[in-house]
PDB file of C-alpha atoms in Angstrom:
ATOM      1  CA  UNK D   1     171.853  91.332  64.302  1.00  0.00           C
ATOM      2  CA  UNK D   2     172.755  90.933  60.788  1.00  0.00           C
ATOM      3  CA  UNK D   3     176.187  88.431  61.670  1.00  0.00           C
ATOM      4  CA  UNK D   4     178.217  90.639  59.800  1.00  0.00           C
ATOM      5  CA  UNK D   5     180.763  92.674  61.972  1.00  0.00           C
ATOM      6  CA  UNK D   6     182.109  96.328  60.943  1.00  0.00           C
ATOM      7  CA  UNK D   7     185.280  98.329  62.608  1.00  0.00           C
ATOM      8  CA  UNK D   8     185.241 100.905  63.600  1.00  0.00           C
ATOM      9  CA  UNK D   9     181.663 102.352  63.482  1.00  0.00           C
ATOM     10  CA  UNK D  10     183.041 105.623  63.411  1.00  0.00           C
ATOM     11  CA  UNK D  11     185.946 107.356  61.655  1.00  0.00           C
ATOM     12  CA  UNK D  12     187.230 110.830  61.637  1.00  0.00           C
ATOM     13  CA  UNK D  13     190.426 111.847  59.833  1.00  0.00           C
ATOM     14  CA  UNK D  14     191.308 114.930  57.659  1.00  0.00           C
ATOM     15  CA  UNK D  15     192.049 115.200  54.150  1.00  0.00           C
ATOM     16  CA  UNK D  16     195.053 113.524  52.610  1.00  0.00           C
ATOM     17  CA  UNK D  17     194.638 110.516  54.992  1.00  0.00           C
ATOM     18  CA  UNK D  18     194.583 106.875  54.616  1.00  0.00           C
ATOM     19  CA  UNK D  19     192.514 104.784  56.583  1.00  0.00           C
ATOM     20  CA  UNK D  20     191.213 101.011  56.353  1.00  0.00           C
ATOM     21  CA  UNK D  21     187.779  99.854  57.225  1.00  0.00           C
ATOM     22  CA  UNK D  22     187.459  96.064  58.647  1.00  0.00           C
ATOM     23  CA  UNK D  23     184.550  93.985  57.604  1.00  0.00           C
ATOM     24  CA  UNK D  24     183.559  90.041  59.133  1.00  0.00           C
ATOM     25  CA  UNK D  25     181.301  88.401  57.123  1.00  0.00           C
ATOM     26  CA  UNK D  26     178.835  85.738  58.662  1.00  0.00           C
ATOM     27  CA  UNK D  27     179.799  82.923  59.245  1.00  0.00           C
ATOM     28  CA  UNK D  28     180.229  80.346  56.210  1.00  0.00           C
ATOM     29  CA  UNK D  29     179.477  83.311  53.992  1.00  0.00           C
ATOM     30  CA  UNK D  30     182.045  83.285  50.947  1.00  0.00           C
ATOM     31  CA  UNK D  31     181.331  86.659  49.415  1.00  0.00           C
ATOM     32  CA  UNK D  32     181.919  89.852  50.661  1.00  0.00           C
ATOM     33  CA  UNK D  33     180.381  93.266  48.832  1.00  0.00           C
ATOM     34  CA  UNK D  34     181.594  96.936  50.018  1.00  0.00           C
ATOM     35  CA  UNK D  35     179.160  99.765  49.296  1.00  0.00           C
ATOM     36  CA  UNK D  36     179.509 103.528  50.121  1.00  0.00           C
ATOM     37  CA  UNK D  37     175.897 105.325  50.650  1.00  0.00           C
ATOM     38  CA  UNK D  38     175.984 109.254  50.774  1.00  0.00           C
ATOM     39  CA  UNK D  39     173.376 111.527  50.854  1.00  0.00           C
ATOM     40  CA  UNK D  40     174.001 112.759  46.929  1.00  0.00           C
ATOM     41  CA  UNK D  41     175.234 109.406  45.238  1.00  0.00           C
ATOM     42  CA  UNK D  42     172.594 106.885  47.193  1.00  0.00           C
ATOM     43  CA  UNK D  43     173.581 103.611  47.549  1.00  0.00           C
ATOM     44  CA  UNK D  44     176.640 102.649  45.332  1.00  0.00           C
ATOM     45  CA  UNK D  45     178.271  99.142  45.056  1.00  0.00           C
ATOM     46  CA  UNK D  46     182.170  99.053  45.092  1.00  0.00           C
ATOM     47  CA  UNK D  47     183.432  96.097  45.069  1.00  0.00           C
ATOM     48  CA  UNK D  48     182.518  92.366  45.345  1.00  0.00           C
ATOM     49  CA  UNK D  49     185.000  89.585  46.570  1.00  0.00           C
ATOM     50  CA  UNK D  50     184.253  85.872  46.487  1.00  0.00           C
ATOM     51  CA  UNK D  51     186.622  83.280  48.554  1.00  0.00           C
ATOM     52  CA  UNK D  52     188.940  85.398  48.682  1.00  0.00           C
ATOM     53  CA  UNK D  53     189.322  86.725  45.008  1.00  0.00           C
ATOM     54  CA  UNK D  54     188.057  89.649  43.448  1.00  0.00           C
ATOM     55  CA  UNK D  55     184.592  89.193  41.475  1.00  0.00           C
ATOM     56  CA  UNK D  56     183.080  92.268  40.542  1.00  0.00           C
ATOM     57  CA  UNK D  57     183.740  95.984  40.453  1.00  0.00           C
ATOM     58  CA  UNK D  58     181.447  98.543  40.715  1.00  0.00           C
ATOM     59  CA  UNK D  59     182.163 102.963  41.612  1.00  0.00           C
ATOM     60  CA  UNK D  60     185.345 102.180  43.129  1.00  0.00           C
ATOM     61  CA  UNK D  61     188.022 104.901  42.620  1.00  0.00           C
ATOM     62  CA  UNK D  62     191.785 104.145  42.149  1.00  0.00           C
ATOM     63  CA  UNK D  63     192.098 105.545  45.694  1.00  0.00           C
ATOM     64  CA  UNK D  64     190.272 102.825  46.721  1.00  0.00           C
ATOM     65  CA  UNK D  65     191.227  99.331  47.045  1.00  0.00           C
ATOM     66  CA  UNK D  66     190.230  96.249  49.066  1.00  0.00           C
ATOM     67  CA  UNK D  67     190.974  92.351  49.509  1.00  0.00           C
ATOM     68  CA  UNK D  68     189.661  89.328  51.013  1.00  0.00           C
ATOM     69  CA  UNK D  69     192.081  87.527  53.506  1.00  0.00           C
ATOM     70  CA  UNK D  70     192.111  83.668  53.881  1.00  0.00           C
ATOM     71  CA  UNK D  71     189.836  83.565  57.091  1.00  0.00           C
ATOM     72  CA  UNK D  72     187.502  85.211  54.556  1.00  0.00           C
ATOM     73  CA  UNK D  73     187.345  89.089  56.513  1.00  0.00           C
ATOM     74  CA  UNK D  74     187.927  91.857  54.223  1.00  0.00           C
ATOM     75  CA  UNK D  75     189.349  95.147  54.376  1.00  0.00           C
ATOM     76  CA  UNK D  76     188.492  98.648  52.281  1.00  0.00           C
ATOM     77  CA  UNK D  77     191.047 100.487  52.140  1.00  0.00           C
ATOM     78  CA  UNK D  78     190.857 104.301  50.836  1.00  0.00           C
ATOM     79  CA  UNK D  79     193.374 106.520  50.436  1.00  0.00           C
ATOM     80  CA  UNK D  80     194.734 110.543  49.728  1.00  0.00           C
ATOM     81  CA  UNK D  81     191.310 111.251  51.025  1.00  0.00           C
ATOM     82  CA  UNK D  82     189.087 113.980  50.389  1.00  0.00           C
ATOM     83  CA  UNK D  83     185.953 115.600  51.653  1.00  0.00           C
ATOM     84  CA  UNK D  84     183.929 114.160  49.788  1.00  0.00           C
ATOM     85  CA  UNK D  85     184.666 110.767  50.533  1.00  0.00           C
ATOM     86  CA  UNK D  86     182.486 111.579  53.831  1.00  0.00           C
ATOM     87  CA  UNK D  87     180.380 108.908  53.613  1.00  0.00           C
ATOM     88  CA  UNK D  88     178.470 105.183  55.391  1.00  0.00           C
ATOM     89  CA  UNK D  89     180.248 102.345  54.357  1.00  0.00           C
ATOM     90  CA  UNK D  90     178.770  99.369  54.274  1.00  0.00           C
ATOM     91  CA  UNK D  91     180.089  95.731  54.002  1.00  0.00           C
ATOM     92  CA  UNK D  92     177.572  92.622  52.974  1.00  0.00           C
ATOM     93  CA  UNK D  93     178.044  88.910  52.844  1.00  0.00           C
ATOM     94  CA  UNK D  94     176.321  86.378  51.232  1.00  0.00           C
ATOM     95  CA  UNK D  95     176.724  82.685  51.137  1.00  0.00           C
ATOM     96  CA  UNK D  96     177.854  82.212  47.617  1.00  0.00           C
ATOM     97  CA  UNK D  97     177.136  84.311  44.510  1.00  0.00           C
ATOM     98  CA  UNK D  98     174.066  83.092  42.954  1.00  0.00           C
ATOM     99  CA  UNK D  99     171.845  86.272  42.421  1.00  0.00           C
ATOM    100  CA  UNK D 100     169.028  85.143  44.159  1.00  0.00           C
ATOM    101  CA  UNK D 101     171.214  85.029  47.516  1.00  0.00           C
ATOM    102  CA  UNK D 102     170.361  87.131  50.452  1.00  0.00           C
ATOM    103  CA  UNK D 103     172.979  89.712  50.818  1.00  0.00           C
ATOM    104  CA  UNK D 104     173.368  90.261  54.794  1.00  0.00           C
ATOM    105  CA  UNK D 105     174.427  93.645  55.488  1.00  0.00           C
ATOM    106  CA  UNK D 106     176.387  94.963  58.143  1.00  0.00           C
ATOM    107  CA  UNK D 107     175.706  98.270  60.639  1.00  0.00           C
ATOM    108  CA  UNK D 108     178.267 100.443  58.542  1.00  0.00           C
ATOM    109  CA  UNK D 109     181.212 102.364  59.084  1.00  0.00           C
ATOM    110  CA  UNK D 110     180.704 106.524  59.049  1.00  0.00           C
ATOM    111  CA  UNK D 111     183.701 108.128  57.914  1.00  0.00           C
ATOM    112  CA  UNK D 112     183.932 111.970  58.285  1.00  0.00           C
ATOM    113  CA  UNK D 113     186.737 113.388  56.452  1.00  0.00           C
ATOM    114  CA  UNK D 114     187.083 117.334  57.487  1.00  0.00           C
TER     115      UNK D 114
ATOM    116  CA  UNK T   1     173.540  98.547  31.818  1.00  0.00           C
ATOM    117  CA  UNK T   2     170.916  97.435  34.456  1.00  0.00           C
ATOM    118  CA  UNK T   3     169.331  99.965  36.299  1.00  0.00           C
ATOM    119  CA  UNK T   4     166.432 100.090  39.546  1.00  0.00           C
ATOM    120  CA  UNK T   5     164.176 103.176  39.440  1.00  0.00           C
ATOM    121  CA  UNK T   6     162.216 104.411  42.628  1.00  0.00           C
ATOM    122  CA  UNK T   7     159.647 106.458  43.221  1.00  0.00           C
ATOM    123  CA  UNK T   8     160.461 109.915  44.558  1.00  0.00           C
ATOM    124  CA  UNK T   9     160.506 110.174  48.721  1.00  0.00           C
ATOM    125  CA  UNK T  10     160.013 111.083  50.857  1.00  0.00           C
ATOM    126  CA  UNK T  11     156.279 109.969  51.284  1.00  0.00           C
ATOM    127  CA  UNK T  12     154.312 110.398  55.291  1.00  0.00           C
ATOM    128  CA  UNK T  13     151.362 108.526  55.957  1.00  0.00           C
ATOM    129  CA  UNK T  14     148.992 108.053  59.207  1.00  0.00           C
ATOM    130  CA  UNK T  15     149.202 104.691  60.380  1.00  0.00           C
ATOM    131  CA  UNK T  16     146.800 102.406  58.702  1.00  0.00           C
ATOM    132  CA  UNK T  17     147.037 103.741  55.743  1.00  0.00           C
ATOM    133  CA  UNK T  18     147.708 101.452  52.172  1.00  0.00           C
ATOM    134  CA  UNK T  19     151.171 101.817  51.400  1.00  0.00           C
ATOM    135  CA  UNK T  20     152.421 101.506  47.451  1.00  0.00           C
ATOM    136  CA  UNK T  21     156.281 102.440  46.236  1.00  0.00           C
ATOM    137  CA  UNK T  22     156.725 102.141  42.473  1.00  0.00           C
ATOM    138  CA  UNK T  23     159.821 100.140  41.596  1.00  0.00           C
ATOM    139  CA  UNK T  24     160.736  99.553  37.645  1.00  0.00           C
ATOM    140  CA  UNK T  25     163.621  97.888  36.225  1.00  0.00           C
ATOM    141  CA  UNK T  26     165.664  97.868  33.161  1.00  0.00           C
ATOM    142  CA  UNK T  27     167.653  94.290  32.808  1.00  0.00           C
ATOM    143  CA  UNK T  28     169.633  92.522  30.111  1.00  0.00           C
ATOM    144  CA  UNK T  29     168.192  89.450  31.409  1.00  0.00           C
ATOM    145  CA  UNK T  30     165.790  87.382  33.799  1.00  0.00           C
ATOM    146  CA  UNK T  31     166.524  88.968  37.214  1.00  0.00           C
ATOM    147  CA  UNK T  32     165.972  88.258  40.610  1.00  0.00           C
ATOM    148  CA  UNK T  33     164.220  91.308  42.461  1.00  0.00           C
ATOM    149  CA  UNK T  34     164.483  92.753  45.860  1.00  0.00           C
ATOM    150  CA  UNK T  35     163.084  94.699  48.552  1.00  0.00           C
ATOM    151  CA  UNK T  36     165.455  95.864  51.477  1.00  0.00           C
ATOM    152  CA  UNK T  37     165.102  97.616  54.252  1.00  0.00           C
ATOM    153  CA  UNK T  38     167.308 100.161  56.038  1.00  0.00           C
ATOM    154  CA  UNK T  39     165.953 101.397  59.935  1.00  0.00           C
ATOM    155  CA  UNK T  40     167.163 104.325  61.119  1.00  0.00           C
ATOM    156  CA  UNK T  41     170.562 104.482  62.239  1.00  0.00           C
ATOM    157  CA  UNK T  42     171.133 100.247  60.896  1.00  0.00           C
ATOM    158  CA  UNK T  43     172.063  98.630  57.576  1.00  0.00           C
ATOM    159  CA  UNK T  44     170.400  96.866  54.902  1.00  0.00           C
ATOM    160  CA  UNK T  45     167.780  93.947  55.595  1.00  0.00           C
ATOM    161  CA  UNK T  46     166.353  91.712  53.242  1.00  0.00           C
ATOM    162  CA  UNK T  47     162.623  92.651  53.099  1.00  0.00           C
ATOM    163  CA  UNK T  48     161.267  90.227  50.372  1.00  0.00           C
ATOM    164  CA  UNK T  49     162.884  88.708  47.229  1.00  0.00           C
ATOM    165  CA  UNK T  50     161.225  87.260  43.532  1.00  0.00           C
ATOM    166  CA  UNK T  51     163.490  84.982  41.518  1.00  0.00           C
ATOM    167  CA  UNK T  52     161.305  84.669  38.897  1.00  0.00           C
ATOM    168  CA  UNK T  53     158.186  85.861  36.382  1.00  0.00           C
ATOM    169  CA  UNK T  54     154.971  86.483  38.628  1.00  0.00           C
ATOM    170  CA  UNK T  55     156.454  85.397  41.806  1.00  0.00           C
ATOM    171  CA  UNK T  56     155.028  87.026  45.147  1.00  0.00           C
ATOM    172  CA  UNK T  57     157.408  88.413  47.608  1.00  0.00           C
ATOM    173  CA  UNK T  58     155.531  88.742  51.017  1.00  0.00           C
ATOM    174  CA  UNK T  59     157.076  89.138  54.475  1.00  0.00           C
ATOM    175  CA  UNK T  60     155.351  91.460  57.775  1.00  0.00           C
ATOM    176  CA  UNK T  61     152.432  92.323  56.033  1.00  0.00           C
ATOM    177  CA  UNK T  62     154.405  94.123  52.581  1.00  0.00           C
ATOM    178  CA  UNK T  63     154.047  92.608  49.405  1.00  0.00           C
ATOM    179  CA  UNK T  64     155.801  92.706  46.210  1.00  0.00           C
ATOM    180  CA  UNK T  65     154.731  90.767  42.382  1.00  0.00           C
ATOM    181  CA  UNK T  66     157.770  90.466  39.926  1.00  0.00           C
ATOM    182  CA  UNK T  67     155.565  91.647  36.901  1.00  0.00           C
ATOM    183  CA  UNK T  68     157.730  91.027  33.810  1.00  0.00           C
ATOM    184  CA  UNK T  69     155.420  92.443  31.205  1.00  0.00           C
ATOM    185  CA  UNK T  70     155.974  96.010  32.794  1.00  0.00           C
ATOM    186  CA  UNK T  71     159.502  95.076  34.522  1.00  0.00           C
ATOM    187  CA  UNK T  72     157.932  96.261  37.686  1.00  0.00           C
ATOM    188  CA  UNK T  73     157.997  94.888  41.212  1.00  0.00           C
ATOM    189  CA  UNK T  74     155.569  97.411  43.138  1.00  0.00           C
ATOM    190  CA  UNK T  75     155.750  97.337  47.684  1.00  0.00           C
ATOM    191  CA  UNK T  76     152.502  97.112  48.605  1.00  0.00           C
ATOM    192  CA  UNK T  77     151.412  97.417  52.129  1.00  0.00           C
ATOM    193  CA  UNK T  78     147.219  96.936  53.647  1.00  0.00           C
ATOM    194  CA  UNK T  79     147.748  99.111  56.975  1.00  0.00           C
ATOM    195  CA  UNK T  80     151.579 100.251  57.754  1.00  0.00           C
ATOM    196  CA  UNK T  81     152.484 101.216  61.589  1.00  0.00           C
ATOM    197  CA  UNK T  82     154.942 103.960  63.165  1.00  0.00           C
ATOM    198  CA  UNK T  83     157.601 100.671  63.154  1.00  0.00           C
ATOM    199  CA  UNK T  84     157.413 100.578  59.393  1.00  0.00           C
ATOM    200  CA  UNK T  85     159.209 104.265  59.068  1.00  0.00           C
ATOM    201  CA  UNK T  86     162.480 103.402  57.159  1.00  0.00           C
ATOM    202  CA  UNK T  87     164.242 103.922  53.719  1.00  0.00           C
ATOM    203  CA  UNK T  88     162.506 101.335  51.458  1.00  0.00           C
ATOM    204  CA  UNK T  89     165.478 100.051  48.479  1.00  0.00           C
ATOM    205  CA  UNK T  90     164.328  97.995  45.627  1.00  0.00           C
ATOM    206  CA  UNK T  91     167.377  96.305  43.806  1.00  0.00           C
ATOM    207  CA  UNK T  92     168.109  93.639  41.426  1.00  0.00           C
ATOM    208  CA  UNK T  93     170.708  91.052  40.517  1.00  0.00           C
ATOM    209  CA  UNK T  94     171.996  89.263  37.646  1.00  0.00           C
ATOM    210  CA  UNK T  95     174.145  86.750  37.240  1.00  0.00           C
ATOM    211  CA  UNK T  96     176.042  87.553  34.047  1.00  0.00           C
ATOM    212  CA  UNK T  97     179.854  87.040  34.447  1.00  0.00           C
ATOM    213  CA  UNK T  98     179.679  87.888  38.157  1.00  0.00           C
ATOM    214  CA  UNK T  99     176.831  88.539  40.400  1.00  0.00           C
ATOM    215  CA  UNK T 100     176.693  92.273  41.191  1.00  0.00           C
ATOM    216  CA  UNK T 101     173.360  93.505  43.080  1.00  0.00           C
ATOM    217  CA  UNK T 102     172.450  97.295  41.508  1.00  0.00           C
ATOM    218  CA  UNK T 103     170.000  99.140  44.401  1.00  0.00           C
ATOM    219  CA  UNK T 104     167.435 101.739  43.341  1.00  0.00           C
ATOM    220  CA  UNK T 105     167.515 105.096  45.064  1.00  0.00           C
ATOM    221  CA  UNK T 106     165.815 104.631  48.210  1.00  0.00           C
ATOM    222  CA  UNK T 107     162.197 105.899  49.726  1.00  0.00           C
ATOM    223  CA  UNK T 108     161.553 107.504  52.990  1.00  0.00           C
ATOM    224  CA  UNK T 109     158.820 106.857  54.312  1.00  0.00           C
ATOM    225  CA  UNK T 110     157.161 107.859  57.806  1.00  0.00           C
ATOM    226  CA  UNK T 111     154.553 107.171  58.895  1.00  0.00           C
ATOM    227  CA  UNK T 112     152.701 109.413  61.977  1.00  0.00           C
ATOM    228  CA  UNK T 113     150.408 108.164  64.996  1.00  0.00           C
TER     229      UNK T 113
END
């Protein structure tokens, strides 16, 4: 058990749809990284938030957004959804953002969009 | 930009076999390298890490050299086990204006009784 907590683990919906994935990071972690892994595109980074702001940005679509609340949980939000946003999500968090820094990862969120 | 390249999957092997998965990087910088780890049906786990030139990564058995002069950082394993089946990612991550961690593709591996 990684300390990072994902809801829900599972998520249906149909195209056109907006649903929001819930990520806790461990505790004392400060940074919080989204990734979506699909069998075509592999493993690709999203979005990175630190404290509560936005640090980096990776293959994150305009659909797509996210934030970092004050208890330091964040939320992915995606939006107008299509089938090929089928995918894992992941969430990671890592104590601060040095680059050497573990990045713990969480068990992932499967979305199935028919 | 920063990129992680893998060797090709999905690669079977009978247990006790030596275990080697190419990993080569392309970095504007001095990179820290990584090894994670991804069970079937779990996330991401840190496998081993290298902050710097000629470190040695080692954790259950694999090992890992951040080799500078060819940008590599090679898994190597003596004898892997059924329990080392998983998708093997290298990745790196650089601290330029924000820390971002780029993963390679991912390797398959399974080994057989």
């Amino acid at each position: 058990d990684s300390g990072v907590t994902q809801t829900p683990k599972h998520l249906i919906t149909a195209t056109g749809q907006r649903v929001t994935l819930r990520c806790s990071p461990r505790s004392g972690d400060l940074s919080v990284y989204w990734y979506q892994q699909s069998l075509d595109q592999g493993l690709q980074f999203l979005i990175q938030y630190y404290n509560g702001e936005e640090r980096a940005k990776g293959n994150i679509l305009e659909r797509f957004s996210a934030q970092q609340f004050p208890d330091l949980h964040s939320e992915l939000n995606l939006s107008s959804l299509e089938l090929g946003d089928s995918a894992l999500y992941f969430c990671a968090s890592s104590v601060e953002w040095e680059p050497h820094n573990e990045q713990f990862f969480g068990p992932g969120t499967r979305l199935t969009v028919l | 930009g920063d990129s992680v390249t893998q060797m090709e999957g999905p690669v079977t092997l009978s247990e006790e076999a030596f275990l080697t998965i190419n990993c080569t990087y392309t970095a504007t910088g001095y990179p820290s390298l990584f090894w994670y780890v991804q069970y079937p049906g779990e996330g991401l786990q840190l496998l081993l890490k290298a902050t710097k030139a000629d470190d040695k990564g080692s954790n259950k058995g694999f090992e890992a050299t951040y080799r500078k002069e060819t940008t590599s950082f090679h898994l190597e394993k003596g004898s892997v086990q059924v329990s080392d089946s998983a998708v093997y990612f290298c990745a790196l991550s650089e601290k330029t204006s924000y820390d971002k961690v780029i993963f390679g593709p991912g390797t398959s591996l399974s080994v057989i009784p």
